[in-house]
Coordinates of C-alpha atoms in Angstrom, one line a residue:
Chain A
M1 CA -5.5 -34.6 -29.8
T2 CA -2.0 -35.6 -30.9
D3 CA -1.4 -39.1 -32.1
L4 CA 1.9 -40.9 -31.8
L5 CA 2.7 -40.7 -35.5
S6 CA 2.2 -36.9 -35.6
E7 CA 4.4 -36.6 -32.5
L8 CA 7.2 -38.6 -34.1
L9 CA 6.9 -36.8 -37.4
A10 CA 7.3 -33.5 -35.5
S11 CA 10.4 -34.5 -33.7
R12 CA 12.2 -36.6 -36.4
D13 CA 13.5 -35.9 -39.9
W14 CA 12.4 -39.3 -41.2
L15 CA 10.7 -42.5 -39.9
L16 CA 11.4 -46.0 -40.9
G17 CA 8.3 -48.0 -41.9
D18 CA 8.1 -51.8 -42.1
G19 CA 8.5 -54.4 -44.8
A20 CA 6.5 -57.2 -46.2
T21 CA 3.7 -58.9 -44.4
G22 CA 2.7 -61.4 -47.0
T23 CA 6.2 -62.5 -47.9
T24 CA 7.1 -62.9 -44.2
L25 CA 4.0 -64.9 -43.4
F26 CA 4.5 -67.2 -46.4
N27 CA 8.0 -67.8 -45.1
M28 CA 6.4 -68.8 -41.8
G29 CA 4.3 -71.4 -43.5
L30 CA 1.1 -69.6 -44.5
E31 CA -0.5 -71.7 -47.2
A32 CA -1.4 -70.0 -50.4
G33 CA -5.1 -69.4 -50.5
E34 CA -5.5 -69.0 -46.7
A35 CA -6.6 -65.6 -45.5
P36 CA -3.6 -64.2 -43.5
E37 CA -6.0 -62.5 -41.1
I38 CA -7.3 -65.8 -39.8
W39 CA -3.8 -66.3 -38.3
N40 CA -4.5 -63.5 -35.9
E41 CA -6.8 -66.0 -34.2
T42 CA -5.0 -69.3 -34.9
H43 CA -1.3 -68.3 -34.8
P44 CA -1.0 -65.2 -32.7
D45 CA 2.6 -66.2 -31.9
R46 CA 3.6 -66.0 -35.5
I47 CA 1.9 -62.6 -35.9
R48 CA 3.8 -61.4 -32.9
A49 CA 7.0 -62.7 -34.5
L50 CA 6.1 -60.8 -37.7
Y51 CA 5.7 -57.5 -35.8
D52 CA 8.8 -58.2 -33.7
G53 CA 10.8 -58.7 -36.9
A54 CA 10.1 -55.1 -38.0
I55 CA 10.5 -53.7 -34.5
N56 CA 13.9 -55.4 -34.0
A57 CA 15.1 -54.3 -37.4
G58 CA 14.5 -50.7 -36.3
S59 CA 11.1 -49.8 -37.7
D60 CA 9.3 -46.8 -36.2
I61 CA 6.0 -47.9 -37.6
F62 CA 4.6 -51.3 -38.4
L63 CA 1.4 -52.4 -40.0
T64 CA -1.0 -54.9 -38.5
N65 CA -1.9 -58.1 -40.2
S66 CA -5.3 -56.9 -41.4
F67 CA -4.8 -55.8 -45.0
G68 CA -7.6 -58.1 -46.4
G69 CA -9.6 -57.9 -43.2
N70 CA -12.7 -56.2 -44.7
Y71 CA -16.1 -57.7 -45.3
S72 CA -15.8 -58.2 -49.0
R73 CA -12.3 -59.9 -48.8
L74 CA -13.2 -62.1 -45.8
K75 CA -16.4 -63.1 -47.5
L76 CA -14.2 -65.1 -50.0
H77 CA -13.3 -67.3 -47.0
D78 CA -16.7 -67.2 -45.4
R79 CA -15.4 -65.2 -42.5
Q80 CA -17.3 -62.0 -43.2
N81 CA -19.0 -62.1 -39.8
D82 CA -15.6 -61.9 -38.0
V83 CA -14.4 -58.6 -39.4
F84 CA -14.4 -56.8 -36.1
T85 CA -12.8 -59.6 -34.1
L86 CA -10.0 -60.4 -36.6
N87 CA -9.1 -56.7 -36.8
R88 CA -9.2 -56.2 -33.1
I89 CA -6.9 -59.1 -32.4
A90 CA -4.5 -57.9 -35.2
A91 CA -4.2 -54.6 -33.4
E92 CA -4.1 -56.1 -29.9
I93 CA -1.0 -58.2 -30.8
G94 CA 0.5 -55.1 -32.3
R95 CA -0.2 -53.0 -29.2
E96 CA 1.5 -55.6 -27.0
A97 CA 4.6 -55.8 -29.3
A98 CA 4.9 -52.0 -29.4
D99 CA 4.5 -51.6 -25.7
A100 CA 7.1 -54.3 -25.0
S101 CA 9.7 -52.6 -27.4
G102 CA 10.9 -50.1 -24.9
R103 CA 10.7 -47.2 -27.4
K104 CA 8.0 -45.3 -29.3
V105 CA 6.7 -47.5 -32.1
V106 CA 3.5 -46.7 -34.0
V107 CA 1.0 -49.5 -34.4
A108 CA -0.6 -48.8 -37.8
G109 CA -3.9 -50.6 -38.5
S110 CA -3.5 -51.8 -42.1
V111 CA -6.6 -51.4 -44.3
G112 CA -6.4 -52.7 -47.9
P113 CA -8.8 -52.3 -50.8
T114 CA -12.2 -53.9 -50.9
G115 CA -11.3 -55.6 -54.2
E116 CA -14.5 -54.3 -55.7
I117 CA -14.9 -51.8 -58.5
M118 CA -16.8 -48.7 -57.4
E119 CA -19.7 -46.9 -59.1
P120 CA -20.3 -45.7 -61.7
V121 CA -18.0 -48.1 -63.5
G122 CA -18.5 -51.0 -61.0
E123 CA -21.1 -51.9 -58.6
L124 CA -19.9 -50.9 -55.1
S125 CA -21.6 -47.7 -53.9
F126 CA -19.7 -45.0 -52.0
D127 CA -21.9 -45.6 -49.0
S128 CA -21.4 -49.3 -48.9
A129 CA -17.6 -48.8 -49.2
V130 CA -17.7 -46.4 -46.2
E131 CA -19.6 -49.0 -44.2
I132 CA -17.1 -51.7 -45.1
F133 CA -14.1 -49.5 -44.1
E134 CA -15.8 -48.3 -40.9
E135 CA -16.4 -51.8 -39.6
Q136 CA -12.8 -52.7 -40.1
A137 CA -11.6 -49.4 -38.6
K138 CA -13.6 -49.9 -35.4
G139 CA -12.0 -53.3 -34.8
L140 CA -8.5 -51.9 -35.3
M141 CA -9.0 -48.9 -33.1
E142 CA -10.7 -51.1 -30.4
G143 CA -7.6 -53.3 -30.5
G144 CA -5.3 -50.3 -29.8
A145 CA -4.0 -49.1 -33.1
D146 CA -2.4 -45.7 -33.0
V147 CA -3.4 -44.8 -36.5
L148 CA -5.1 -46.4 -39.4
W149 CA -3.1 -47.1 -42.6
L150 CA -4.9 -47.4 -45.9
E151 CA -2.8 -48.9 -48.6
T152 CA -2.6 -50.2 -52.2
I153 CA -5.6 -48.2 -53.3
S154 CA -6.2 -47.6 -57.1
A155 CA -9.5 -45.7 -57.2
P156 CA -9.9 -42.1 -55.9
E157 CA -13.5 -43.0 -54.9
E158 CA -12.2 -45.8 -52.6
Y159 CA -9.6 -43.5 -51.0
T160 CA -12.2 -40.9 -50.2
A161 CA -14.7 -43.5 -48.9
A162 CA -12.1 -44.7 -46.5
A163 CA -11.3 -41.1 -45.4
K164 CA -15.0 -40.7 -44.6
A165 CA -15.1 -44.0 -42.7
F166 CA -12.1 -43.0 -40.6
Q167 CA -13.7 -39.6 -39.9
N168 CA -16.8 -41.4 -38.7
V169 CA -14.7 -43.4 -36.3
G170 CA -12.5 -40.4 -35.3
A171 CA -9.3 -42.2 -36.2
P172 CA -6.1 -40.5 -37.4
W173 CA -4.9 -42.1 -40.6
V174 CA -2.4 -42.4 -43.5
G175 CA -3.3 -43.4 -47.0
T176 CA -1.2 -44.6 -49.9
M177 CA -2.0 -45.6 -53.4
S178 CA -0.3 -48.1 -55.7
F179 CA 1.1 -46.7 -59.0
D180 CA 1.5 -49.8 -61.1
T181 CA 0.2 -48.9 -64.6
A182 CA 2.5 -46.8 -66.7
G183 CA 3.3 -44.6 -63.7
R184 CA -0.4 -44.2 -62.7
T185 CA -2.7 -46.2 -60.5
M186 CA -4.7 -48.9 -62.3
M187 CA -7.6 -46.4 -62.4
G188 CA -5.4 -43.8 -64.2
V189 CA -4.6 -41.5 -61.3
T190 CA -1.3 -39.7 -61.7
A191 CA 0.9 -38.6 -58.8
V192 CA -0.2 -35.0 -59.3
D193 CA -3.9 -36.1 -59.4
M194 CA -3.4 -37.9 -56.0
V195 CA -2.0 -34.8 -54.3
A196 CA -5.0 -32.7 -55.6
M197 CA -7.4 -35.4 -54.3
V198 CA -5.7 -35.7 -50.9
E199 CA -5.6 -31.9 -50.4
G200 CA -9.3 -31.7 -51.1
I201 CA -10.4 -34.3 -48.5
E202 CA -12.1 -32.9 -45.4
N203 CA -10.6 -35.4 -43.1
K204 CA -7.1 -35.1 -44.4
P205 CA -4.6 -37.9 -43.7
I206 CA -1.5 -37.3 -41.5
A207 CA 0.6 -38.5 -44.4
F208 CA 0.0 -39.8 -47.9
G209 CA 2.1 -41.5 -50.6
A210 CA 2.8 -44.6 -52.6
N211 CA 3.3 -48.2 -51.9
C212 CA 3.8 -51.5 -53.8
G213 CA 3.6 -50.9 -57.5
V214 CA 6.3 -52.1 -59.8
G215 CA 9.8 -51.5 -58.5
A216 CA 11.9 -49.1 -56.5
S217 CA 12.7 -46.9 -59.6
D218 CA 9.0 -46.4 -60.4
L219 CA 8.1 -45.6 -56.9
L220 CA 10.8 -42.9 -56.8
R221 CA 9.4 -41.4 -60.0
T222 CA 6.1 -41.2 -58.3
L223 CA 7.7 -39.2 -55.4
V224 CA 9.2 -36.8 -58.0
G225 CA 5.7 -36.5 -59.4
F226 CA 4.2 -35.7 -55.9
N227 CA 6.7 -32.8 -55.6
K228 CA 5.4 -31.2 -58.8
A229 CA 2.2 -30.5 -56.9
N230 CA 3.8 -29.2 -53.7
P231 CA 1.9 -31.3 -51.1
S232 CA 1.3 -29.8 -47.7
I233 CA 1.5 -33.0 -45.7
P234 CA 4.3 -35.6 -45.3
V235 CA 5.0 -38.2 -48.0
V236 CA 5.2 -42.0 -47.5
S237 CA 7.3 -44.2 -49.7
K238 CA 6.9 -48.0 -49.4
G239 CA 8.4 -49.7 -52.4
N240 CA 8.8 -53.4 -53.2
A241 CA 12.2 -55.0 -52.8
G242 CA 12.8 -55.1 -56.6
I243 CA 10.7 -57.2 -59.0
P244 CA 9.9 -60.9 -58.6
K245 CA 11.9 -63.1 -60.9
Y246 CA 11.3 -66.7 -61.8
V247 CA 14.7 -68.4 -61.7
H248 CA 15.2 -72.1 -61.9
G249 CA 11.7 -72.9 -60.9
H250 CA 11.7 -70.6 -57.9
I251 CA 10.7 -67.0 -57.4
H252 CA 12.6 -64.4 -55.6
Y253 CA 12.6 -60.6 -55.4
D254 CA 15.8 -59.2 -57.0
G255 CA 16.1 -56.3 -54.6
T256 CA 19.1 -56.8 -52.3
P257 CA 19.5 -55.1 -48.9
E258 CA 22.1 -52.9 -50.6
L259 CA 19.6 -51.8 -53.3
M260 CA 16.9 -51.1 -50.7
A261 CA 19.4 -49.0 -48.8
E262 CA 20.0 -46.9 -51.9
Y263 CA 16.3 -46.7 -52.5
A264 CA 15.7 -45.5 -48.9
L265 CA 18.3 -42.7 -49.3
L266 CA 16.9 -41.6 -52.7
A267 CA 13.4 -41.7 -51.2
R268 CA 14.4 -39.4 -48.4
D269 CA 16.2 -37.1 -50.9
A270 CA 13.0 -37.1 -53.0
G271 CA 11.1 -35.7 -50.0
A272 CA 9.7 -38.8 -48.3
K273 CA 9.4 -38.6 -44.5
I274 CA 8.2 -42.1 -43.9
I275 CA 10.2 -44.7 -45.7
G276 CA 9.6 -48.4 -45.7
G277 CA 9.3 -51.4 -48.0
C278 CA 6.5 -53.5 -49.3
C279 CA 6.4 -57.0 -51.0
G280 CA 9.8 -58.8 -50.6
T281 CA 11.1 -56.5 -48.0
L282 CA 12.5 -58.6 -45.0
P283 CA 14.1 -57.5 -41.7
E284 CA 17.5 -57.7 -43.3
H285 CA 16.5 -55.1 -45.8
L286 CA 15.1 -52.8 -43.1
V287 CA 18.3 -53.1 -41.1
A288 CA 20.3 -52.0 -44.2
M289 CA 17.8 -49.1 -44.9
R290 CA 18.0 -47.8 -41.3
A291 CA 21.8 -48.0 -41.2
A292 CA 22.0 -46.1 -44.5
L293 CA 19.5 -43.4 -43.4
E294 CA 21.4 -42.9 -40.1
S295 CA 24.9 -42.8 -41.6
T296 CA 24.2 -40.7 -44.7
P297 CA 23.3 -37.0 -44.7
Q298 CA 20.3 -36.0 -46.7
G299 CA 21.2 -35.1 -50.3
D300 CA 19.7 -33.0 -53.1
R301 CA 16.4 -33.9 -54.8
P302 CA 17.2 -36.6 -57.3
D303 CA 16.2 -36.2 -60.9
L304 CA 14.8 -39.0 -63.0
D305 CA 18.3 -39.7 -64.6
T306 CA 19.9 -40.2 -61.1
I307 CA 17.1 -42.6 -60.1
R308 CA 17.4 -44.6 -63.3
T309 CA 21.2 -44.8 -63.0
T310 CA 21.1 -45.9 -59.3
L311 CA 18.1 -48.2 -59.2
G312 CA 17.4 -49.3 -62.8
A313 CA 15.1 -48.4 -65.7
F314 CA 11.4 -47.4 -65.3
S315 CA 8.6 -49.8 -66.3
S316 CA 7.2 -47.2 -68.8
D317 CA 8.5 -44.2 -70.7
S318 CA 5.9 -41.8 -69.4
D319 CA 4.2 -41.4 -66.0
G320 CA 1.4 -39.2 -67.4
L321 CA 3.1 -36.0 -66.1
D322 CA 5.7 -35.3 -68.8
G323 CA 3.2 -34.2 -71.5
A324 CA 4.3 -37.1 -73.7
T325 CA 1.1 -39.1 -73.5
P326 CA -1.1 -38.5 -76.6
P327 CA -4.6 -37.2 -75.9
K328 CA -7.8 -39.2 -76.0
R329 CA -9.5 -39.4 -79.3
K330 CA -12.2 -36.8 -80.0
N331 CA -15.7 -37.9 -80.5
R332 CA -17.3 -36.2 -83.5
R333 CA -20.6 -36.2 -81.6
R334 CA -19.0 -33.8 -79.1
S335 CA -16.8 -31.8 -81.3
S336 CA -19.4 -31.2 -84.0
Chain B
M1 CA -29.0 -35.9 -74.1
S2 CA -29.8 -32.3 -73.4
D3 CA -26.5 -30.9 -74.9
E4 CA -27.1 -29.0 -78.0
E5 CA -24.0 -30.6 -79.6
D6 CA -25.5 -33.9 -78.9
D7 CA -28.6 -33.7 -81.1
L8 CA -27.1 -35.9 -83.7
I9 CA -29.8 -38.2 -85.2
L10 CA -28.3 -41.7 -85.5
S11 CA -31.0 -42.9 -87.9
E12 CA -30.2 -40.2 -90.3
L13 CA -26.6 -41.3 -90.7
N14 CA -25.6 -43.6 -93.6
D15 CA -24.2 -47.0 -92.8
E16 CA -20.6 -45.9 -93.0
E17 CA -21.1 -42.8 -90.8
L18 CA -23.2 -44.8 -88.3
V19 CA -20.4 -47.4 -87.9
L20 CA -17.9 -44.6 -87.3
Q21 CA -20.2 -43.0 -84.8
M22 CA -20.6 -46.3 -83.0
M23 CA -16.9 -46.6 -82.6
D24 CA -16.9 -43.1 -81.1
D25 CA -19.8 -44.0 -78.8
L26 CA -18.1 -47.2 -77.7
Y27 CA -14.9 -45.2 -77.0
D28 CA -17.0 -42.9 -74.7
G29 CA -19.0 -45.7 -73.1
M30 CA -22.4 -44.6 -74.4
K31 CA -24.5 -47.6 -73.9
A32 CA -27.9 -46.3 -74.9
E33 CA -26.5 -44.9 -78.2
I34 CA -24.8 -48.3 -78.9
E35 CA -28.1 -50.1 -78.4
E36 CA -29.9 -47.7 -80.6
S37 CA -27.3 -48.0 -83.4
V38 CA -27.4 -51.8 -83.2
N39 CA -31.2 -51.8 -83.6
I40 CA -30.9 -49.4 -86.6
L41 CA -28.4 -51.7 -88.3
L42 CA -30.6 -54.7 -87.7
E43 CA -33.5 -52.8 -89.3
R44 CA -31.3 -52.1 -92.3
K45 CA -30.9 -55.8 -92.6
W46 CA -27.3 -56.1 -91.4
T47 CA -26.5 -59.6 -90.2
P48 CA -25.9 -59.8 -86.4
Y49 CA -22.5 -61.2 -87.2
D50 CA -21.5 -58.2 -89.3
I51 CA -22.7 -55.8 -86.6
L52 CA -20.7 -57.6 -84.0
T53 CA -17.5 -57.9 -86.0
K54 CA -17.5 -54.8 -88.2
A55 CA -18.8 -52.3 -85.7
L56 CA -18.6 -53.4 -82.1
V57 CA -15.4 -55.6 -82.1
E58 CA -13.6 -53.0 -84.3
G59 CA -14.6 -50.3 -82.0
M60 CA -13.5 -52.1 -79.0
A61 CA -10.1 -52.8 -80.7
I62 CA -9.5 -49.0 -80.8
V63 CA -10.3 -48.8 -77.0
G64 CA -7.9 -51.7 -76.5
V65 CA -5.1 -49.9 -78.4
D66 CA -5.5 -46.8 -76.3
F67 CA -5.6 -48.8 -73.1
R68 CA -2.4 -50.5 -74.1
D69 CA -0.7 -47.2 -74.9
G70 CA -1.6 -45.6 -71.6
I71 CA -4.2 -43.2 -73.0
L72 CA -7.3 -44.8 -71.5
F73 CA -7.4 -46.5 -68.1
V74 CA -9.5 -49.1 -66.5
P75 CA -12.6 -46.9 -65.7
E76 CA -12.9 -45.8 -69.4
V77 CA -12.4 -49.3 -70.6
L78 CA -15.0 -50.7 -68.3
L79 CA -17.5 -48.1 -69.4
A80 CA -16.8 -49.0 -73.1
A81 CA -17.1 -52.7 -72.3
G82 CA -20.5 -52.0 -70.6
A83 CA -21.7 -50.2 -73.7
M84 CA -20.5 -53.1 -75.9
K85 CA -22.4 -55.5 -73.6
G86 CA -25.6 -53.5 -74.1
G87 CA -25.2 -54.2 -77.9
M88 CA -24.4 -57.8 -77.2
V89 CA -27.5 -58.4 -75.2
I90 CA -29.5 -57.6 -78.3
L91 CA -27.2 -59.5 -80.7
K92 CA -26.6 -62.7 -78.7
P93 CA -29.9 -64.5 -79.3
L94 CA -29.8 -63.5 -83.0
L95 CA -26.2 -64.7 -83.4
I96 CA -27.3 -68.1 -82.1
E97 CA -30.4 -68.1 -84.2
T98 CA -28.5 -67.4 -87.4
G99 CA -25.8 -69.9 -86.6
A100 CA -23.0 -67.3 -86.8
P101 CA -19.5 -68.5 -86.0
R102 CA -18.6 -67.8 -82.4
L103 CA -15.5 -65.8 -81.6
G104 CA -14.4 -68.1 -78.9
K105 CA -15.2 -69.2 -75.4
M106 CA -12.8 -68.7 -72.4
V107 CA -12.7 -70.4 -69.1
I108 CA -11.1 -68.1 -66.6
G109 CA -10.2 -68.1 -62.9
T110 CA -7.4 -67.4 -60.4
V111 CA -5.3 -70.4 -59.6
K112 CA -5.4 -72.5 -56.4
G113 CA -4.3 -70.5 -53.5
D114 CA -4.9 -67.2 -55.1
I115 CA -7.7 -65.0 -53.9
H116 CA -6.8 -61.9 -55.8
D117 CA -9.4 -61.5 -58.5
I118 CA -9.5 -57.9 -59.7
G119 CA -7.2 -58.5 -62.7
K120 CA -9.1 -61.7 -63.6
N121 CA -12.4 -59.8 -63.5
L122 CA -11.0 -57.0 -65.8
V123 CA -9.8 -59.6 -68.3
G124 CA -13.2 -61.3 -68.2
M125 CA -15.0 -58.0 -68.8
M126 CA -12.7 -56.9 -71.6
M127 CA -13.0 -60.3 -73.3
E128 CA -16.8 -60.1 -73.1
G129 CA -16.5 -56.6 -74.4
A130 CA -14.6 -58.0 -77.4
G131 CA -17.4 -60.5 -78.1
F132 CA -15.9 -63.6 -76.4
E133 CA -18.0 -65.9 -74.2
I134 CA -16.7 -66.1 -70.6
Y135 CA -17.1 -68.9 -68.1
D136 CA -15.8 -67.4 -64.9
L137 CA -14.7 -69.9 -62.3
G138 CA -13.9 -67.2 -59.7
I139 CA -11.0 -67.6 -57.3
N140 CA -8.9 -70.5 -56.0
N141 CA -9.2 -73.1 -58.7
S142 CA -7.7 -76.6 -58.8
L143 CA -6.6 -78.3 -62.0
E144 CA -9.8 -80.4 -61.8
D145 CA -11.9 -77.2 -61.7
Y146 CA -10.1 -75.8 -64.8
I147 CA -10.0 -79.0 -66.9
G148 CA -13.6 -80.0 -65.9
A149 CA -14.9 -76.6 -67.0
L150 CA -12.9 -76.6 -70.3
E151 CA -14.6 -79.9 -71.2
A152 CA -18.1 -79.1 -69.9
E153 CA -18.1 -75.7 -71.6
D154 CA -16.5 -76.9 -74.8
A155 CA -14.2 -73.9 -74.4
D156 CA -11.4 -72.8 -76.7
I157 CA -9.3 -70.8 -74.3
L158 CA -8.0 -71.3 -70.7
G159 CA -7.1 -68.1 -68.8
M160 CA -5.3 -68.4 -65.5
S161 CA -4.4 -65.5 -63.3
A162 CA -2.2 -65.2 -60.2
L163 CA -1.1 -62.2 -58.2
L164 CA 1.2 -64.0 -55.8
T165 CA 4.7 -65.3 -56.4
T166 CA 3.7 -68.3 -54.2
T167 CA 0.7 -69.3 -56.4
M168 CA 1.9 -68.7 -59.9
P169 CA 3.9 -72.0 -60.1
Y170 CA 0.5 -73.8 -59.9
M171 CA -0.1 -72.7 -63.5
K172 CA 2.6 -75.1 -64.6
V173 CA 0.9 -77.9 -62.7
V174 CA -2.3 -77.3 -64.7
I175 CA -0.5 -77.2 -68.0
D176 CA 1.5 -80.3 -67.2
T177 CA -1.7 -82.2 -66.4
L178 CA -3.2 -81.1 -69.7
I179 CA -0.1 -82.4 -71.5
E180 CA -0.3 -85.7 -69.6
Q181 CA -3.9 -86.2 -70.4
G182 CA -3.2 -85.4 -74.1
K183 CA -5.4 -82.3 -74.1
R184 CA -3.0 -79.5 -74.2
D185 CA -3.3 -78.9 -77.9
K186 CA -7.1 -78.5 -77.7
Y187 CA -6.8 -75.3 -75.8
I188 CA -5.2 -71.9 -76.1
V189 CA -3.6 -71.3 -72.7
L190 CA -3.2 -67.6 -71.6
V191 CA -1.7 -66.6 -68.3
G192 CA -1.5 -63.2 -66.5
G193 CA -1.0 -61.4 -63.2
A194 CA 1.3 -58.8 -61.7
P195 CA 4.3 -60.9 -60.9
L196 CA 4.4 -62.8 -64.2
N197 CA 6.4 -62.1 -67.3
E198 CA 6.9 -63.4 -70.7
E199 CA 9.8 -65.6 -69.6
F200 CA 7.7 -67.2 -67.0
G201 CA 4.9 -67.8 -69.5
K202 CA 7.3 -69.6 -71.8
A203 CA 9.0 -71.5 -69.0
I204 CA 5.7 -73.1 -67.9
G205 CA 4.5 -73.9 -71.5
A206 CA 1.6 -71.4 -71.8
D207 CA 0.7 -70.1 -75.3
A208 CA 1.2 -66.6 -74.1
Y209 CA 1.7 -64.3 -71.2
C210 CA -0.7 -61.3 -71.3
R211 CA 0.6 -58.1 -69.7
D212 CA -2.9 -56.6 -69.3
A213 CA -6.5 -57.1 -70.2
A214 CA -6.1 -55.4 -73.6
V215 CA -3.2 -57.6 -74.5
A216 CA -5.2 -60.6 -73.4
V217 CA -8.0 -59.7 -75.9
E218 CA -5.6 -59.1 -78.8
T219 CA -3.7 -62.3 -78.0
A220 CA -6.9 -64.3 -77.8
K221 CA -8.1 -63.0 -81.2
E222 CA -4.8 -63.8 -82.8
F223 CA -4.7 -67.3 -81.5
M224 CA -8.4 -67.9 -82.4
A225 CA -7.6 -66.7 -86.0
R226 CA -4.7 -69.1 -86.2
K227 CA -6.9 -71.9 -84.9
H228 CA -9.6 -71.2 -87.5
N229 CA -6.9 -71.1 -90.3
Q230 CA -5.6 -74.5 -89.1
L231 CA -9.0 -76.0 -89.2
S232 CA -9.8 -74.8 -92.7
A233 CA -6.4 -75.7 -94.0

């Protein structure tokens, strides 16, 4: 069984992902507080326009409007009984858009975090998490998604629960985590930790990587970190278009199309095979990224200095991989 | 505790050693040990307030520092906060009974339009861990929700959280309304969330922007200390 994504990865040196879903939908009039997934039902034309924006900008892969489409997130809007339907429609609209594009475009069913903290620290059990992800996965696959796309995950338990759910459904998948806390995920996972976790999963993803997080510089540092562990599967890089800034009462992302083009080239040089954007990344950014990737030959692996000079400073001195982090305190109970 | 290294008898430690051990146990999230130690100190006639401030809060401060410095991460911090809470369950009724000064009460919630609550939940748990009382409004709160709860709960601190660039400006609406109603000075206003920064916090008139849950706790303590000093001055 070969899925479209694996086929494209085998025949191409790099693939262009898509950009921001949330930013684009807000520009189309989504009210803050509304669940974007409800628009699959109420404004399918706008969701189609979102997908077409990525396709027309040259994306090889786009994500469906289903990031928060799981039981525990939809419950906040009292729509927890519509998980299957909202996800199915998200993928159906995507299937139509991809089929109408006249080229091979991957419909990736977006699956975001549950928003709950998992056991033993939190209350969500592994089995419940699997159940939550499985319900969403079924809807997306029924609607015609080519692959499932897990993103913005912080906890290793949640990543592996999703892997189990996708295995139960028999869906090929990709999974990325968000490294937003001193170069690690919120739960303390380093880039090297993630590679070890992914390599140990029975139902391995087609590709793994990083999305969202702090800025383009930090994301590239994470890619450099992945390389330290020599991953055996392709790497995904989906960084935000800079960092949101509050200027004169308005907010905008400071990443220009030119900066995102530089980011795309460096991401490829750093080993990423699937390169896209995340928050703040609009079609104009994607066009610039594609043009740069097509017109520039692949370069050498960048070091951290090159990344810093080209894209700006990192958000933290250490990413937990340079040996500079002091160790945890020793407990006398254990050391005695 | 089956480990041989673990057969340390808490009740055989003197007060000073026991308090140090409690700090270690908090650091490692050992709830049963914290509960045992709290009970031992009560038996030794420590006041509930001293146990809270000299052992538990001090211990959590160490956890906070290592969280801030990227040595500990959310899972460890939540385990520590859970252990702290175990101690607080024992102490809380006694603190009320003895009329001990309270550390502070915080009303917290994500702003109108924002459904992202994980950061807010972490701050709530860390604040509770540090001995504050929390009134959690959940997600998607209007200015009426916030101001109503501040007054009904007789709170000291307002904590507002936003993850979206589209929702963070609402924080200013809440603060402006507090100013209009002449209530702004009654409350310490702390704001946080991924897209915010210090500049934004200043621009909207918050008392402070808090980068993470550990900073929120430290900042809340600092402002509460200033508030107490003002009152006694």
